[in-house]
Short mmCIF file of C-alpha atoms in Angstrom, two decimals:
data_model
loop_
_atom_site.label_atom_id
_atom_site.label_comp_id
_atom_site.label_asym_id
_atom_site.label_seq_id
_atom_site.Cartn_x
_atom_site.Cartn_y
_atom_site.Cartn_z
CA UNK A 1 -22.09 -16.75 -4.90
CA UNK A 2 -22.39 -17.68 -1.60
CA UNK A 3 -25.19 -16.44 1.71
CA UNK A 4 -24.25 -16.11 5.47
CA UNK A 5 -26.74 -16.14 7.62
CA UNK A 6 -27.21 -14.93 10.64
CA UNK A 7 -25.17 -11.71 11.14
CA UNK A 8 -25.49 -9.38 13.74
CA UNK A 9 -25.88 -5.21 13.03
CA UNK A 10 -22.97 -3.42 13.65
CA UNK A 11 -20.08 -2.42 12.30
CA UNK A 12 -18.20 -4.90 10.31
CA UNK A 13 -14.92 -4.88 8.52
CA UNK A 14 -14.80 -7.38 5.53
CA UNK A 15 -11.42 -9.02 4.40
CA UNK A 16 -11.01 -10.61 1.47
CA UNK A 17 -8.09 -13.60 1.64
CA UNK A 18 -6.82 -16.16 -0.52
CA UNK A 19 -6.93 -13.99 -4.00
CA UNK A 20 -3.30 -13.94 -4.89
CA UNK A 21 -3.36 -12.39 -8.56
CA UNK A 22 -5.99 -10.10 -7.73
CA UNK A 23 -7.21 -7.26 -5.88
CA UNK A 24 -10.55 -6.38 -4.86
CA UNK A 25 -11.57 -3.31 -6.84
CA UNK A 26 -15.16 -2.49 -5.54
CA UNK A 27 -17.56 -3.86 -2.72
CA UNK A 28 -21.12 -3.01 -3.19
CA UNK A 29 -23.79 -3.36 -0.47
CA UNK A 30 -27.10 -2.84 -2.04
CA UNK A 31 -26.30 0.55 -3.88
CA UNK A 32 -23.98 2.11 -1.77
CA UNK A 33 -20.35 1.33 -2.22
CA UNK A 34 -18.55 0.00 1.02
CA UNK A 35 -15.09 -0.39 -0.50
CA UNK A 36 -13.16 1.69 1.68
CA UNK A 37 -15.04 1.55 4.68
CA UNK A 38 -16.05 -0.31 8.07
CA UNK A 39 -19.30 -1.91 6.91
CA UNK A 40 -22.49 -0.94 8.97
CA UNK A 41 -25.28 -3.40 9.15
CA UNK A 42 -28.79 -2.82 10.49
CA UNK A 43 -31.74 -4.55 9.82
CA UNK A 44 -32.48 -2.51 6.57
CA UNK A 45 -28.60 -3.80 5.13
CA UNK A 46 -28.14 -6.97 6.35
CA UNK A 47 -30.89 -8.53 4.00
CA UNK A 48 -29.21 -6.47 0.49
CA UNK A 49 -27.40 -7.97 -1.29
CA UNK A 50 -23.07 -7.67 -0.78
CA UNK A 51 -21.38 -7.91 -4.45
CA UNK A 52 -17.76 -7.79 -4.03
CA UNK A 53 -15.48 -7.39 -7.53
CA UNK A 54 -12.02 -8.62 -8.18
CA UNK A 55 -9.66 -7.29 -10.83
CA UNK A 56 -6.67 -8.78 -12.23
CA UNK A 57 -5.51 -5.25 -13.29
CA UNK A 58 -3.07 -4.76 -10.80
CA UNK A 59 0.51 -2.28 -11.14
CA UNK A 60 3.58 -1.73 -10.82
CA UNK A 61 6.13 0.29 -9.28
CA UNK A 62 9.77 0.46 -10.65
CA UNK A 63 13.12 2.65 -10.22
CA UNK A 64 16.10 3.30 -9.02
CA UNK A 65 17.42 4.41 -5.49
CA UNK A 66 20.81 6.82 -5.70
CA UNK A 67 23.09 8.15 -2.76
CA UNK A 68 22.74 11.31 -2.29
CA UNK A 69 25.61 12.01 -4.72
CA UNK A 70 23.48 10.25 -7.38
CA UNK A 71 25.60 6.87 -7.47
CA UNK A 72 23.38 3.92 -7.45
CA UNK A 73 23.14 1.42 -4.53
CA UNK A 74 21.20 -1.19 -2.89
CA UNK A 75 18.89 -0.75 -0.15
CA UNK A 76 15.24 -1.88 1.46
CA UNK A 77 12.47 -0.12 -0.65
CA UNK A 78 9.00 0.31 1.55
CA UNK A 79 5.77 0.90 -0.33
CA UNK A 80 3.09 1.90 2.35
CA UNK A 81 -0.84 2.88 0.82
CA UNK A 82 -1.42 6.09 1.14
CA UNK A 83 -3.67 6.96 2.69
CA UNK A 84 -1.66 5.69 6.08
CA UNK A 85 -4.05 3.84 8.07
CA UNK A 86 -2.74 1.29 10.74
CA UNK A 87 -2.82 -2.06 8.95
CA UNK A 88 -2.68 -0.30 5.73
CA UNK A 89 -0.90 -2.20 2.88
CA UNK A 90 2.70 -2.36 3.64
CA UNK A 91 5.20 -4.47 1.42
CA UNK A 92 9.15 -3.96 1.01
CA UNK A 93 11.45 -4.99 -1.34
CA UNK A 94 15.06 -4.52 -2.35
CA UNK A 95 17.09 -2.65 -4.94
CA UNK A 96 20.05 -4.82 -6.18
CA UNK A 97 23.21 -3.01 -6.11
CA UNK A 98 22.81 -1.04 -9.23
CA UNK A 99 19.60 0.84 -7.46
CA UNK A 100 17.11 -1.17 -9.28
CA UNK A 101 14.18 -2.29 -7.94
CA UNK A 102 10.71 -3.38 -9.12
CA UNK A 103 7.26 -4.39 -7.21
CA UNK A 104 4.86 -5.68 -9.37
CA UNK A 105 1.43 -6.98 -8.19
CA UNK A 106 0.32 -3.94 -6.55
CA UNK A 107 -3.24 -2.97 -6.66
CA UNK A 108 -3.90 0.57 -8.09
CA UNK A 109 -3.82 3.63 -6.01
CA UNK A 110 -1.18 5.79 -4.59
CA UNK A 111 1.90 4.63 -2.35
CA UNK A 112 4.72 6.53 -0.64
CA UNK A 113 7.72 4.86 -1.28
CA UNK A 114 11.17 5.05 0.82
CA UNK A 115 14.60 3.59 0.21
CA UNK A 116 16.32 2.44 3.26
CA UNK A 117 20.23 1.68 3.52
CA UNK A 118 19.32 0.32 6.82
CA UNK A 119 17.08 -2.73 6.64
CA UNK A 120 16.46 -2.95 10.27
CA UNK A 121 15.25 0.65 10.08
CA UNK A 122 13.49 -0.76 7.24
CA UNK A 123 11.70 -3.67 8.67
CA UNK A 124 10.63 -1.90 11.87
CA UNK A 125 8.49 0.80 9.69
CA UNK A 126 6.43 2.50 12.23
CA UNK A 127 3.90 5.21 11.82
CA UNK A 128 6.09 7.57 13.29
CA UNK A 129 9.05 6.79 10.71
CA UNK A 130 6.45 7.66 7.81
CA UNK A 131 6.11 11.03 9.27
CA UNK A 132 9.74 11.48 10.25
CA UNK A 133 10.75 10.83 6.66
CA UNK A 134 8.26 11.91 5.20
CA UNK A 135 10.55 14.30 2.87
CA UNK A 136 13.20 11.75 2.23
CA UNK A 137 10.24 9.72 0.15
CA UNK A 138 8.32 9.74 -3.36
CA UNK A 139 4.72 9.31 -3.71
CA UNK A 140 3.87 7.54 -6.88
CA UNK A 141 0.13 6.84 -8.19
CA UNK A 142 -0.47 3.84 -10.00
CA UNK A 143 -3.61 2.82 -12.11
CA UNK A 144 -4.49 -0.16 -13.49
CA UNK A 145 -1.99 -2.26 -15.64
CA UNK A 146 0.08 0.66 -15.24
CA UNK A 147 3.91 0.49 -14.45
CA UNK A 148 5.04 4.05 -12.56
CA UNK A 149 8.94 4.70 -12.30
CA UNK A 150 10.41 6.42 -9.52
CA UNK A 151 13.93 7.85 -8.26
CA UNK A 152 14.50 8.00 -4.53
CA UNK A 153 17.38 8.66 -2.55
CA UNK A 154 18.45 6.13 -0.52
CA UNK A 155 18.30 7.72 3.74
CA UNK A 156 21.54 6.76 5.29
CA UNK A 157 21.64 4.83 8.19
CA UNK A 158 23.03 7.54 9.77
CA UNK A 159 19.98 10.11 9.07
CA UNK A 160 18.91 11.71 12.24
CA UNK A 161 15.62 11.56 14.01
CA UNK A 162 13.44 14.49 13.36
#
């Protein structure tokens, strides 16, 4: 439990840091439910009381990336929240050369998920590549202490610009 004093109405975005393990699974402001949104203070809110909830329930998401021909291969595997929101959770990770990759720790909800052979096309992930590719990926929904499994195809290096 802890009190800050002194904060100003407006709009507020809270961030929660430091909770490795976890994932926070509900914010409460009075009665109203502020989880996924900017937090707006006025004189009525700012004296209710904030309850924010972590879980330890988080996911994961497993698979396997194949070539096009269905061969497996490595590559860079990018998880992005969906929905897309710049700043929205973004993580990669890489499939070994027999395809397989696995990213556990993930907090429940749904992710698009793309396999890259190119991992500077990988690392640069832009707003405009999850549009682009937007066909080329899987979207997987994970609850809690669930484990999802997935098969992507890996897009080529080589895979043109749409």
């Amino acid at each position: 439990s802890f009190d800050v004093a002194g904060v100003s109405p407006g709009i507020w975005t809270l961030q929660v840091t430091g909770n490795f393990g976890t994932y926070v699974k509900s914010i409460r402001l009075g009665s109203r439910d502020v989880t996924a949104y900017d937090i707006p203070l006025d004189a009525a809110t700012t004296a209710a009381p904030m309850q924010i909830t972590l879980s330890r329930a988080l996911s994961t998401i497993t698979g396997i990336v194949q070539t096009a021909d269905g061969t497996p291969t490595g590559s860079a595997v990018t998880l992005v929240r969906v929905p897309y929101e710049p700043g929205s959770m973004t993580m990669m990770t890489g499939a070994g050369s027999d395809g397989r990759f696995t990213t556990p720790g993930l907090p429940p909800g749904t992710y698009r998920v793309f396999a890259w052979e190119d991992l500077e096309t990988a690392q640069r992930y832009s707003e405009d590549d999850y549009a682009r590719y937007r066909d080329q990926s899987a979207t997987v929904t994970v609850k809690e202490n669930e484990t999802a499994r997935v098969t992507l195809h890996r897009i080529p290096a080589s895979a043109p610009l749409r």
